[in-house]
Amino acid sequence: VHLLRIFALWGLFRSIGNPAGSLVFALGKGKLIFFWSLGQMLIQIPVFLLGSRYGVGGLAVALLVCAIALPLPQWYIVIRPLCDAQFIEYFKQLAVPLAISSIAAVVGYVMALLFDGNLLRLSVGSLFGGFSYLLLSRWLNRVWFLAIAELILGRIRSKKLLFLN
């Protein structure tokens, strides 16, 4: 359970680890992302080797540390030179979905604690966490929410059904 918690956090940060991919390729700067990935690998290998000295748990923590630490240099080396995005501007785009996900995860976790049985806990936690995520996204990340609604429902129906006019 302890390792899965660490890996869940790692997955959360890793999933936002390359928001620059589309920007880089749209601007035709594929070589820049290649060199960034190469540099990232050269940093990660010693960190992973050090973490592996402490077993699987140490390796999991090393993965998490890299996932948390590398977005800042990525902004400085890749994002800032390509589009002149300021630090606050860039990380705000990551912070809002991260905050929504974190709050929804806490809601799902707390609701799951109220029940016995693994399958029931998973179902209740997923249901409440997912519903919380959608509600918070509609309120705090409206652009994403509307894009997903349009994808699922179509443009006209999504606006009528979700009162987004």
Coordinates of C-alpha atoms in Angstrom, one line a residue:
V1 CA 0.0 0.0 0.0
H2 CA 2.8 2.4 0.9
L3 CA 4.5 1.9 -2.5
L4 CA 1.2 2.3 -4.4
R5 CA 0.7 5.6 -2.7
I6 CA 4.1 6.8 -3.8
F7 CA 3.6 5.6 -7.3
A8 CA 0.1 7.2 -7.4
L9 CA 1.8 10.6 -6.5
W10 CA 4.5 9.9 -9.1
G11 CA 1.9 9.2 -11.7
L12 CA 0.1 12.4 -10.9
F13 CA 3.2 14.5 -11.4
R14 CA 4.5 12.4 -14.3
S15 CA 1.2 12.9 -16.2
I16 CA 1.9 16.6 -16.3
G17 CA 5.6 16.1 -17.0
N18 CA 5.5 17.0 -20.7
P19 CA 2.9 19.7 -21.4
A20 CA 5.5 21.3 -23.7
G21 CA 5.4 18.5 -26.3
S22 CA 2.7 20.0 -28.5
L23 CA 4.2 23.5 -28.3
V24 CA 7.7 22.2 -29.2
F25 CA 6.5 20.2 -32.2
A26 CA 4.1 22.9 -33.4
L27 CA 7.1 25.3 -33.5
G28 CA 9.3 22.7 -35.3
K29 CA 11.7 22.5 -32.4
G30 CA 11.8 18.7 -32.0
K31 CA 15.6 18.8 -31.5
L32 CA 15.2 20.9 -28.4
I33 CA 12.9 18.3 -26.7
F34 CA 15.3 15.6 -27.7
F35 CA 18.2 17.4 -25.9
W36 CA 15.9 18.1 -23.0
S37 CA 15.0 14.4 -22.7
L38 CA 18.7 13.5 -23.0
G39 CA 19.6 15.9 -20.2
Q40 CA 16.7 14.6 -18.1
M41 CA 17.9 11.1 -18.5
L42 CA 21.4 12.1 -17.4
I43 CA 20.0 13.6 -14.3
Q44 CA 17.6 10.7 -13.5
I45 CA 20.0 7.8 -13.9
P46 CA 22.1 8.8 -10.9
V47 CA 19.1 9.7 -8.8
F48 CA 17.5 6.3 -9.6
L49 CA 20.7 4.5 -8.8
L50 CA 20.9 6.3 -5.5
G51 CA 17.3 5.6 -4.7
S52 CA 17.7 1.9 -5.6
R53 CA 20.3 1.5 -2.8
Y54 CA 17.3 1.8 -0.4
G55 CA 15.2 -0.9 -2.1
V56 CA 12.0 -0.5 -4.0
G57 CA 10.7 2.2 -1.7
G58 CA 13.9 4.3 -2.2
L59 CA 13.5 3.9 -6.0
A60 CA 9.8 4.9 -5.8
V61 CA 10.8 8.0 -3.8
A62 CA 13.6 8.8 -6.3
L63 CA 11.0 8.6 -9.2
L64 CA 8.7 11.0 -7.2
V65 CA 11.5 13.5 -6.5
C66 CA 12.5 13.7 -10.2
A67 CA 8.8 14.1 -11.2
I68 CA 8.4 17.0 -8.8
A69 CA 11.8 18.6 -9.4
L70 CA 12.1 18.5 -13.2
P71 CA 9.2 20.7 -14.3
L72 CA 10.9 23.9 -13.1
P73 CA 14.1 23.4 -15.2
Q74 CA 11.8 22.3 -18.1
W75 CA 10.0 25.6 -17.9
Y76 CA 13.3 27.5 -17.9
I77 CA 15.1 25.5 -20.6
V78 CA 12.2 24.6 -22.9
I79 CA 9.0 26.6 -22.4
R80 CA 10.4 30.1 -21.6
P81 CA 12.6 30.4 -24.6
L82 CA 9.9 29.1 -27.0
C83 CA 6.9 31.2 -26.0
D84 CA 8.2 33.6 -23.3
A85 CA 5.7 32.3 -20.7
Q86 CA 6.4 33.6 -17.3
F87 CA 6.9 31.3 -14.4
I88 CA 3.6 32.1 -12.7
E89 CA 1.7 32.0 -15.9
Y90 CA 3.0 28.5 -16.8
F91 CA 2.6 26.9 -13.4
K92 CA -0.9 28.3 -13.0
Q93 CA -1.8 26.1 -16.0
L94 CA -0.5 23.1 -14.1
A95 CA -1.7 24.2 -10.6
V96 CA -5.4 24.4 -11.4
P97 CA -5.8 20.8 -12.7
L98 CA -3.5 19.6 -9.9
A99 CA -5.6 21.3 -7.2
I100 CA -8.8 19.9 -8.7
S101 CA -7.4 16.4 -8.9
S102 CA -6.1 16.6 -5.3
I103 CA -9.4 17.9 -3.9
A104 CA -11.4 15.2 -5.8
A105 CA -8.9 12.5 -4.6
V106 CA -9.4 13.6 -1.0
V107 CA -13.2 13.6 -1.4
G108 CA -13.1 10.1 -2.9
Y109 CA -10.8 8.8 -0.3
V110 CA -12.8 10.1 2.6
M111 CA -16.1 8.8 1.2
A112 CA -14.5 5.4 0.6
L113 CA -13.4 5.2 4.3
L114 CA -17.1 5.2 5.3
F115 CA -17.6 1.7 3.7
D116 CA -16.3 -1.8 4.2
G117 CA -15.3 -4.1 1.5
N118 CA -12.6 -3.3 -1.1
L119 CA -14.9 -3.3 -4.2
L120 CA -17.5 -1.1 -2.5
R121 CA -14.8 1.3 -1.3
L122 CA -13.3 1.5 -4.8
S123 CA -16.7 2.0 -6.4
V124 CA -17.8 4.7 -3.9
G125 CA -14.4 6.4 -3.9
S126 CA -14.3 6.5 -7.7
L127 CA -17.9 7.7 -8.0
F128 CA -17.5 10.6 -5.5
G129 CA -14.0 11.4 -6.6
G130 CA -15.1 11.5 -10.3
F131 CA -18.2 13.5 -9.5
S132 CA -16.2 16.0 -7.4
Y133 CA -13.6 16.3 -10.2
L134 CA -16.3 17.1 -12.8
L135 CA -18.0 19.7 -10.5
L136 CA -14.8 21.4 -9.6
S137 CA -13.7 21.4 -13.3
R138 CA -16.9 23.0 -14.3
W139 CA -16.3 25.7 -11.8
L140 CA -12.5 26.2 -11.9
N141 CA -11.4 24.8 -15.3
R142 CA -14.3 25.7 -17.5
V143 CA -12.4 25.7 -20.8
W144 CA -11.4 22.0 -20.3
F145 CA -14.9 21.1 -19.0
L146 CA -16.6 22.6 -22.1
A147 CA -14.1 20.9 -24.4
I148 CA -14.8 17.5 -22.8
A149 CA -18.6 18.1 -22.9
E150 CA -18.4 19.1 -26.6
L151 CA -16.4 16.0 -27.3
I152 CA -18.9 13.7 -25.6
L153 CA -22.2 15.5 -26.3
G154 CA -21.5 17.7 -29.3
R155 CA -21.3 21.5 -29.3
I156 CA -25.0 22.5 -29.3
R157 CA -26.2 19.8 -26.9
S158 CA -23.4 20.4 -24.4
K159 CA -24.2 24.2 -24.2
K160 CA -27.9 23.5 -23.7
L161 CA -27.6 20.7 -21.3
L162 CA -24.9 22.3 -19.2
F163 CA -26.3 25.8 -19.2
L164 CA -23.0 27.2 -20.5
N165 CA -24.4 29.9 -22.9

